[in-house]
CSV table of N, CA, C and O in Angstrom, one decimal:
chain,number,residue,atom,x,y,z
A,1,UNK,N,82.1,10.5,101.6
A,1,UNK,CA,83.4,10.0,101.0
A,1,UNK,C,84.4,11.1,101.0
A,1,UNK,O,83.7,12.2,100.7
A,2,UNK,N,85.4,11.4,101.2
A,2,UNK,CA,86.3,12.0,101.6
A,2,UNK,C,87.5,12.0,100.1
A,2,UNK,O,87.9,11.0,99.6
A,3,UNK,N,87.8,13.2,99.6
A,3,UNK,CA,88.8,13.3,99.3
A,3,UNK,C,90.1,12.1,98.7
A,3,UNK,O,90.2,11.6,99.9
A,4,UNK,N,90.9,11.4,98.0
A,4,UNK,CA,91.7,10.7,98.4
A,4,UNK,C,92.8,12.3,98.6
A,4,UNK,O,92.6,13.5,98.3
A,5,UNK,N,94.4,11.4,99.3
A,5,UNK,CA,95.0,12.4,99.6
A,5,UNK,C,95.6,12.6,98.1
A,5,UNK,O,95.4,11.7,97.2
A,6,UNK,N,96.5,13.9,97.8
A,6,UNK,CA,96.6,13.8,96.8
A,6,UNK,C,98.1,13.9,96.1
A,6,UNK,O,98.5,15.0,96.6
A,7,UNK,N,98.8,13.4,95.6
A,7,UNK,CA,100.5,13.3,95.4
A,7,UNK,C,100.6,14.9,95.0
A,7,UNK,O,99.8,15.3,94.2
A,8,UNK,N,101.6,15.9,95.7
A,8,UNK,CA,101.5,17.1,94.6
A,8,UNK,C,102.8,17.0,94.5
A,8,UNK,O,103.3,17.9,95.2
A,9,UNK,N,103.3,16.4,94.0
A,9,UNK,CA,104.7,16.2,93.1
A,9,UNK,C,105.5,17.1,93.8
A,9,UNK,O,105.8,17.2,95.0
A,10,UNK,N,106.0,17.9,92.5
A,10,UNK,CA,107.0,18.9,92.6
A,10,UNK,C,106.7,20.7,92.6
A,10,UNK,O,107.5,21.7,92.6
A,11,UNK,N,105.1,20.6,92.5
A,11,UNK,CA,104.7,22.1,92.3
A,11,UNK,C,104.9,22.8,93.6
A,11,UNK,O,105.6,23.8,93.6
A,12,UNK,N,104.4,22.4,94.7
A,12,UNK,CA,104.4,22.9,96.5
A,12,UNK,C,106.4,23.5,96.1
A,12,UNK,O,106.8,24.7,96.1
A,13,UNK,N,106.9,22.5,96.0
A,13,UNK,CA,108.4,22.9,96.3
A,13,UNK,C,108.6,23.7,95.2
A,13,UNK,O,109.3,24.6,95.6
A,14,UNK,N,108.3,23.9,93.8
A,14,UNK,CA,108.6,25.5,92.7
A,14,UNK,C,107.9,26.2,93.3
A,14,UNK,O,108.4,27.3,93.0
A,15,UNK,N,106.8,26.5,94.0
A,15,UNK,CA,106.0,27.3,94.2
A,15,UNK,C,107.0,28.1,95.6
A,15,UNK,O,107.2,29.3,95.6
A,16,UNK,N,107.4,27.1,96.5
A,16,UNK,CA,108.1,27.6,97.4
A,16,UNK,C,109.4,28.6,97.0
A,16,UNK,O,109.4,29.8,96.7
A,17,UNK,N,110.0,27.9,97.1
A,17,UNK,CA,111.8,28.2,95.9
A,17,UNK,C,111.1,29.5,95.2
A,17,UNK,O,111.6,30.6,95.4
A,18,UNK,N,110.2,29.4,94.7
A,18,UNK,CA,109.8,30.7,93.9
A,18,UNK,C,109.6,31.9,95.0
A,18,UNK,O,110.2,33.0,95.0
A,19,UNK,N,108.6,31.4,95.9
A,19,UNK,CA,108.4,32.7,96.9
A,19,UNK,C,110.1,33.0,97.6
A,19,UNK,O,110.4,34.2,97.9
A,20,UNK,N,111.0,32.0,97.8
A,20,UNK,CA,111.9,32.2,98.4
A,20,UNK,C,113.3,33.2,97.3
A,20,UNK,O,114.1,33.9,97.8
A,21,UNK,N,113.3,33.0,96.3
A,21,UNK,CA,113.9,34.0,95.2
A,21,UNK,C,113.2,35.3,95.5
A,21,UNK,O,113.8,36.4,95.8
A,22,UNK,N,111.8,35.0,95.4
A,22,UNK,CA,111.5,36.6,95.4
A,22,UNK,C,111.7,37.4,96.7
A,22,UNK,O,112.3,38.5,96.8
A,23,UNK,N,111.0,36.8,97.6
A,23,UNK,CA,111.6,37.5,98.9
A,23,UNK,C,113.7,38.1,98.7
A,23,UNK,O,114.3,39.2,98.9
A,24,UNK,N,114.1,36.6,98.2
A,24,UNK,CA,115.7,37.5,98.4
A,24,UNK,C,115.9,38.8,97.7
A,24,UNK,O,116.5,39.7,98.1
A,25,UNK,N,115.0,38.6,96.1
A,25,UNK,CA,115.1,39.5,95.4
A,25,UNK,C,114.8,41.0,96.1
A,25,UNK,O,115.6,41.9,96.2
A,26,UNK,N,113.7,40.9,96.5
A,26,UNK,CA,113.0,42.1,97.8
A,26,UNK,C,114.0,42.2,98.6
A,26,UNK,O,114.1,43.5,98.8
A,27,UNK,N,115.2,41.4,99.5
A,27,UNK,CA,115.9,41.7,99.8
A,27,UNK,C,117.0,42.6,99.6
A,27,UNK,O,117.1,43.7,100.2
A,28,UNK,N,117.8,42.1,98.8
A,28,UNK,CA,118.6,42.9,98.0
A,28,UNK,C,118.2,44.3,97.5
A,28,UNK,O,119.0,45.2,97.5
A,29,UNK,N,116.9,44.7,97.1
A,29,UNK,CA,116.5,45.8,96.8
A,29,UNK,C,116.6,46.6,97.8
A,29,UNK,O,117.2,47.7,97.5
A,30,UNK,N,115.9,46.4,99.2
A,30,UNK,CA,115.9,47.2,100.6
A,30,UNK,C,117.4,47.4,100.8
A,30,UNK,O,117.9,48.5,101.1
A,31,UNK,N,118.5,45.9,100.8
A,31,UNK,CA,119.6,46.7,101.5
A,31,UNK,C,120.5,47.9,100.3
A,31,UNK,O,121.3,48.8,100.4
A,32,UNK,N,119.8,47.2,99.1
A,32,UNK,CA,120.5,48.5,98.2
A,32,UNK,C,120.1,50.1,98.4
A,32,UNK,O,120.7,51.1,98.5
A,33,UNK,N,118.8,49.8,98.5
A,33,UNK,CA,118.3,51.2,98.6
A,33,UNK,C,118.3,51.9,100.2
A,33,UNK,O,117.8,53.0,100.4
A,34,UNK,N,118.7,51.0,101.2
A,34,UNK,CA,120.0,51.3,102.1
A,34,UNK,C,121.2,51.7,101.6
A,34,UNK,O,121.5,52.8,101.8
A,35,UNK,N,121.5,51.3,101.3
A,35,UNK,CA,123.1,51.7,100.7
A,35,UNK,C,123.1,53.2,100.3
A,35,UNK,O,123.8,54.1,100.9
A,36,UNK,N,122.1,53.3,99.0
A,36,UNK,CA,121.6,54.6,98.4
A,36,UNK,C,121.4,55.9,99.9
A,36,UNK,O,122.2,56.8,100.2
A,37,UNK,N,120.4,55.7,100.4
A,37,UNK,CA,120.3,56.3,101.3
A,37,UNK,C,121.5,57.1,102.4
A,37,UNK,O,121.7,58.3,102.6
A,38,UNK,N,122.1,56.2,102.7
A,38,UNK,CA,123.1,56.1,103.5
A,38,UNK,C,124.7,56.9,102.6
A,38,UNK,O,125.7,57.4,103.1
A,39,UNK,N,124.3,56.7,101.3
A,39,UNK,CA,125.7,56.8,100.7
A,39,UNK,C,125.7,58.7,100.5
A,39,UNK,O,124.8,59.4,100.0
A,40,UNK,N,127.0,59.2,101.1
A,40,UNK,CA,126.8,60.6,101.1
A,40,UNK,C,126.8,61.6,102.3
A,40,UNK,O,127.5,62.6,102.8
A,41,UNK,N,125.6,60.8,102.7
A,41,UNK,CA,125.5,61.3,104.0
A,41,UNK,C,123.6,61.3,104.2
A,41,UNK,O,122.9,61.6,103.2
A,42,UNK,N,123.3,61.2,104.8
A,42,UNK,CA,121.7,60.8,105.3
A,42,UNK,C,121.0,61.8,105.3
A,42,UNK,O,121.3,62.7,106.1
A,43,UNK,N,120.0,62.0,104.4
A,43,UNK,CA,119.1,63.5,104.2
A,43,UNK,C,118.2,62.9,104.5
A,43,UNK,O,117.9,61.8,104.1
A,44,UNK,N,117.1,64.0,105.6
A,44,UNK,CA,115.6,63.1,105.5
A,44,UNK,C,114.7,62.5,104.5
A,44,UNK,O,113.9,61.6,104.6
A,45,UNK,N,115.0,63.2,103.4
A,45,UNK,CA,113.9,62.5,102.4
A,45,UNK,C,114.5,61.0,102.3
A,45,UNK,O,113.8,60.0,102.5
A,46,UNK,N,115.8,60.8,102.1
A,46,UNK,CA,116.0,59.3,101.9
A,46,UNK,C,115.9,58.5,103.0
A,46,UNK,O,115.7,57.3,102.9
A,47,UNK,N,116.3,59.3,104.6
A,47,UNK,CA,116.0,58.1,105.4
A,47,UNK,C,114.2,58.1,105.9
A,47,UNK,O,113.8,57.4,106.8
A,48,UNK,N,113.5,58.6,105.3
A,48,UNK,CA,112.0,58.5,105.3
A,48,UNK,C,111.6,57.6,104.0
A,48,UNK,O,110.5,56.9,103.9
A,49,UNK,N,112.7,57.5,102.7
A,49,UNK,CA,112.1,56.6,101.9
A,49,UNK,C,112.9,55.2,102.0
A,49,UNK,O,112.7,54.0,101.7
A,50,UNK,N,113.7,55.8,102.6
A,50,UNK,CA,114.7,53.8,103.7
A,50,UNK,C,113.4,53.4,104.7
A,50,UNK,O,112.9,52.2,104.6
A,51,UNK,N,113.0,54.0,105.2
A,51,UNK,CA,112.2,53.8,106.5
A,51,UNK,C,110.9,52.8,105.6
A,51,UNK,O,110.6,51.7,105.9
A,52,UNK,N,110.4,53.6,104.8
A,52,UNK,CA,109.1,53.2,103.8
A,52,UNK,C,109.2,51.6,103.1
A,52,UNK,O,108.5,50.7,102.7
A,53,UNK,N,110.6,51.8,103.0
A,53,UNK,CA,111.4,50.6,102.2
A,53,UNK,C,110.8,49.2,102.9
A,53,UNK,O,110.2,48.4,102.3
A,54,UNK,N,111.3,49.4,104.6
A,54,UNK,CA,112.1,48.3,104.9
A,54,UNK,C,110.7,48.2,105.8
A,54,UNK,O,110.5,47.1,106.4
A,55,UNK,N,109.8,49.2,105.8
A,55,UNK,CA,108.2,48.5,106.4
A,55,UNK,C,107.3,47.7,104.7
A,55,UNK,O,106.4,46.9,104.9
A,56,UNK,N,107.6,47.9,103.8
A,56,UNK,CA,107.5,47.3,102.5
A,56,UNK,C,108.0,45.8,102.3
A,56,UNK,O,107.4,44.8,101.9
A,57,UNK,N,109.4,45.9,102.8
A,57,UNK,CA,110.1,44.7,102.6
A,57,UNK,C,109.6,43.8,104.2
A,57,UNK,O,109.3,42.6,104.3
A,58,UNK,N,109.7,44.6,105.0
A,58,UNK,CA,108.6,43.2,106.1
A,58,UNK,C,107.6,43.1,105.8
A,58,UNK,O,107.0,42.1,106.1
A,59,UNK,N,106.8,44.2,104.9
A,59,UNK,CA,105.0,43.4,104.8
A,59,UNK,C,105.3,42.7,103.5
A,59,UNK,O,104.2,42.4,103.0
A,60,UNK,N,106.1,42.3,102.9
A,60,UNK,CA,106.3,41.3,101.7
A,60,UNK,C,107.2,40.2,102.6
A,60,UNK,O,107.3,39.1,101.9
A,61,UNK,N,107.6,40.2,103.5
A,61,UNK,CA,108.2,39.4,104.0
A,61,UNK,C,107.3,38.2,104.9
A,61,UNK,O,107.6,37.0,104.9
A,62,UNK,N,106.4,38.8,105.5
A,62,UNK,CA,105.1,37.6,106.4
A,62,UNK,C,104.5,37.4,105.2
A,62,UNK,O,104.3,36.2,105.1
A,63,UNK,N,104.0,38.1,103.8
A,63,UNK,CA,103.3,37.1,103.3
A,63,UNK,C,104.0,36.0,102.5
A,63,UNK,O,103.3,35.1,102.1
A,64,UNK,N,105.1,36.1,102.3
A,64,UNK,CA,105.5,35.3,101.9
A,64,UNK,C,105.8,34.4,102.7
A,64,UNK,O,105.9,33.3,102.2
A,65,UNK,N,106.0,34.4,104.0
A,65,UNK,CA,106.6,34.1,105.1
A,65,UNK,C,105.3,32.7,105.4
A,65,UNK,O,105.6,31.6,105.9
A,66,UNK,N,103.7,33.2,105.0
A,66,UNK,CA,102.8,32.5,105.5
A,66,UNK,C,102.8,31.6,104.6
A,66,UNK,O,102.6,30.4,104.9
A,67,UNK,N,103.0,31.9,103.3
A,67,UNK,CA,103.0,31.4,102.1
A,67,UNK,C,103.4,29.9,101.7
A,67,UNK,O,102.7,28.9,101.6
A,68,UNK,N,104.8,30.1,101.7
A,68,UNK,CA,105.9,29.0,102.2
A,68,UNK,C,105.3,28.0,102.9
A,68,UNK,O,104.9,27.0,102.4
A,69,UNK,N,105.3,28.4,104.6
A,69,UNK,CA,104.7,27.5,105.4
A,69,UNK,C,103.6,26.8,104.8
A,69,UNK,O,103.9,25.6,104.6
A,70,UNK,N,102.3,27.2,104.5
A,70,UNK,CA,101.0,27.0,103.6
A,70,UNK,C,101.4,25.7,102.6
A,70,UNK,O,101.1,24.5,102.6
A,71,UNK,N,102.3,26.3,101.7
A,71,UNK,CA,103.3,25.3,100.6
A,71,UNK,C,103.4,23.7,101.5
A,71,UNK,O,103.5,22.8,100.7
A,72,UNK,N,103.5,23.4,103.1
A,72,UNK,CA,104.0,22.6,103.3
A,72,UNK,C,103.0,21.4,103.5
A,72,UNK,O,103.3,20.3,103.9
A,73,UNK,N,101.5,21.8,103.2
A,73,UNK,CA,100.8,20.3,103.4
A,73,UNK,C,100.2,20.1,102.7
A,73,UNK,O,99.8,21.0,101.9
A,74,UNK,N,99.6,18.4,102.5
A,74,UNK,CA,98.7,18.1,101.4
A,74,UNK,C,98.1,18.6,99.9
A,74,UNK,O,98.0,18.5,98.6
A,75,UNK,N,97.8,19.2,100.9
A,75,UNK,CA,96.8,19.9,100.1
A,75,UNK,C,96.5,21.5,100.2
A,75,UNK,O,95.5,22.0,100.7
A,76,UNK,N,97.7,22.4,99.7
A,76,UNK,CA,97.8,23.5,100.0
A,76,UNK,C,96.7,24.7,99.7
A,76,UNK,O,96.6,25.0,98.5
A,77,UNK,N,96.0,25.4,100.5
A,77,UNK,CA,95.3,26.6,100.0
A,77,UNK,C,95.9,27.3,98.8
A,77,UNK,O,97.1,27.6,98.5
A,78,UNK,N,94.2,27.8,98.2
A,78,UNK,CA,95.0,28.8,97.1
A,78,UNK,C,95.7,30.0,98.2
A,78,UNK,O,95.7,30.2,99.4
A,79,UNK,N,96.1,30.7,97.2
A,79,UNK,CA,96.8,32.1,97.7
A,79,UNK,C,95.1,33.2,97.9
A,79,UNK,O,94.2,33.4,97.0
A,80,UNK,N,95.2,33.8,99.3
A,80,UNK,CA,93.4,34.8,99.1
A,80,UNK,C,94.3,35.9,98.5
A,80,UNK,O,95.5,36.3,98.5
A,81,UNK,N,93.0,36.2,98.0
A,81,UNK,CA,92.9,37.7,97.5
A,81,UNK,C,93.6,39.0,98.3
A,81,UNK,O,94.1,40.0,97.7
A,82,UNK,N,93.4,38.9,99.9
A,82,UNK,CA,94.1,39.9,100.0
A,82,UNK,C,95.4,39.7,100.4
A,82,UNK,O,96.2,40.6,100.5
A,83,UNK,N,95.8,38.3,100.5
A,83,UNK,CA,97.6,38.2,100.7
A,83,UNK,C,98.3,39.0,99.3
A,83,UNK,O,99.0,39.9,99.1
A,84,UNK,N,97.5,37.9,98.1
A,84,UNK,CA,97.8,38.7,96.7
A,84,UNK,C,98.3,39.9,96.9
A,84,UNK,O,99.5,40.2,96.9
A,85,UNK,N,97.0,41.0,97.1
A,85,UNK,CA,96.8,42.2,96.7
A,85,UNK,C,98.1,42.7,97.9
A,85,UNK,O,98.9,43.3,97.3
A,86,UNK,N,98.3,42.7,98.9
A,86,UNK,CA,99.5,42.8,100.3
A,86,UNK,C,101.2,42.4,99.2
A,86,UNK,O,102.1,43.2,99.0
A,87,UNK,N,101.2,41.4,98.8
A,87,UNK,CA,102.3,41.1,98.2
A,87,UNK,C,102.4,42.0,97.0
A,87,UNK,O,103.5,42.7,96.9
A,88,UNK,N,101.6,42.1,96.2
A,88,UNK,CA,101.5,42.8,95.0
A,88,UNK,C,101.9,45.0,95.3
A,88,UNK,O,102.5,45.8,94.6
A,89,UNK,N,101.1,45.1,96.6
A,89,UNK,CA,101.6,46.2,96.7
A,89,UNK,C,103.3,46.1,97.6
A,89,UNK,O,104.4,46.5,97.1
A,90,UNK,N,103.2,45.8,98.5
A,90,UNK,CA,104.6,45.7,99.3
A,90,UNK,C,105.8,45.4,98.1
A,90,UNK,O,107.0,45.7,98.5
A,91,UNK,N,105.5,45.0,96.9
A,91,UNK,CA,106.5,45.1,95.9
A,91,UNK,C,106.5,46.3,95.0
A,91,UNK,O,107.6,46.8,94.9
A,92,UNK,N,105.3,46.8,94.4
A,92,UNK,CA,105.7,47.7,93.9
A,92,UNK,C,106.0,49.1,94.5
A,92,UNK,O,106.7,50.0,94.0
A,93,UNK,N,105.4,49.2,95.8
A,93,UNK,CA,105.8,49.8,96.7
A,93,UNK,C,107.4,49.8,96.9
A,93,UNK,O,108.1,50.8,96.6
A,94,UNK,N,107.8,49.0,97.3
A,94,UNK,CA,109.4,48.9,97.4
A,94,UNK,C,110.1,48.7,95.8
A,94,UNK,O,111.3,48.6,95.8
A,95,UNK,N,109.6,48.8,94.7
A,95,UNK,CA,110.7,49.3,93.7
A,95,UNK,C,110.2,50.7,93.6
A,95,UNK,O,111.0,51.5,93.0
A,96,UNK,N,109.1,51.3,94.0
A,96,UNK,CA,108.6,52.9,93.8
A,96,UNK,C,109.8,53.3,94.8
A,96,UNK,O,110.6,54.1,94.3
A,97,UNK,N,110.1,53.0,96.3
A,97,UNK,CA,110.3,54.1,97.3
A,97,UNK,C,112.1,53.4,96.7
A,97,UNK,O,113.0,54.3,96.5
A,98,UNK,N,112.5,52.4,96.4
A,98,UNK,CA,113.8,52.9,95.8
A,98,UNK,C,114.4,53.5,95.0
A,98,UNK,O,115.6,54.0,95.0
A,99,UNK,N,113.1,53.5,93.5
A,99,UNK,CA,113.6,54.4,92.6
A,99,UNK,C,113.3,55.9,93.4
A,99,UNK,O,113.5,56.7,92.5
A,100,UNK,N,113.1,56.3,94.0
A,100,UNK,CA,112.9,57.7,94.6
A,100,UNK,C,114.0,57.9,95.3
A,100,UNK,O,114.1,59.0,95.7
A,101,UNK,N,114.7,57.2,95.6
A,101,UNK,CA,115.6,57.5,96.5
A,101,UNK,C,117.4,57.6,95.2
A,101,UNK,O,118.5,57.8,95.5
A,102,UNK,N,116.8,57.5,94.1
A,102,UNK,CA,118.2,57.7,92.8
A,102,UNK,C,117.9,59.4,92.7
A,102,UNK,O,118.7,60.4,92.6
A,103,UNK,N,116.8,59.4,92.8
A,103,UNK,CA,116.7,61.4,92.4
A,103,UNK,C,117.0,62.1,93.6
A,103,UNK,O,117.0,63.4,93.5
């Protein structure tokens, strides 16, 4: 016997909307801390912690990226452990390498 299919309401789409806030949020962070970098005039430590940034803000970018997609059927997988653990660092990773780039 098989499963019935199952209604999932409205959570797939907050769950979505949610990854899609935070990605922008992650967004705005990288082009700010572009900004930072850039503002002045360009020293290597900041364009080495822009560089750090914006490989942070794409590896938060595919997982969320898979995520979303995932969000779109039936019956969506949980989230694995190591996308978690990939999102979890690619963020605090990118609020670390922009607060470094204020000093």
């Amino acid at each position: 016997m098989t499963a019935p299919e199952r209604d999932p309401g409205l959570q797939p789409e907050r769950t979505r909307l949610a990854w899609r806030r935070t990605t922008l949020s992650c967004t705005v962070v990288a082009l700010l801390a572009g900004k930072q970098a850039l503002h002045g005039g360009a020293t290597p430590a900041g364009v080495v912690a822009l560089s750090l940034s914006v490989l942070a803000w794409l590896g938060f970018l595919r997982v969320a990226n898979r995520r979303v997609q995932g969000m779109g059927i039936s019956r969506p997988q949980p989230m694995g452990v190591r996308a978690a653990l990939t999102a979890a660092a690619c963020t605090v990773a990118l609020a670390v390498f922009a607060a470094a780039m204020l000093f």
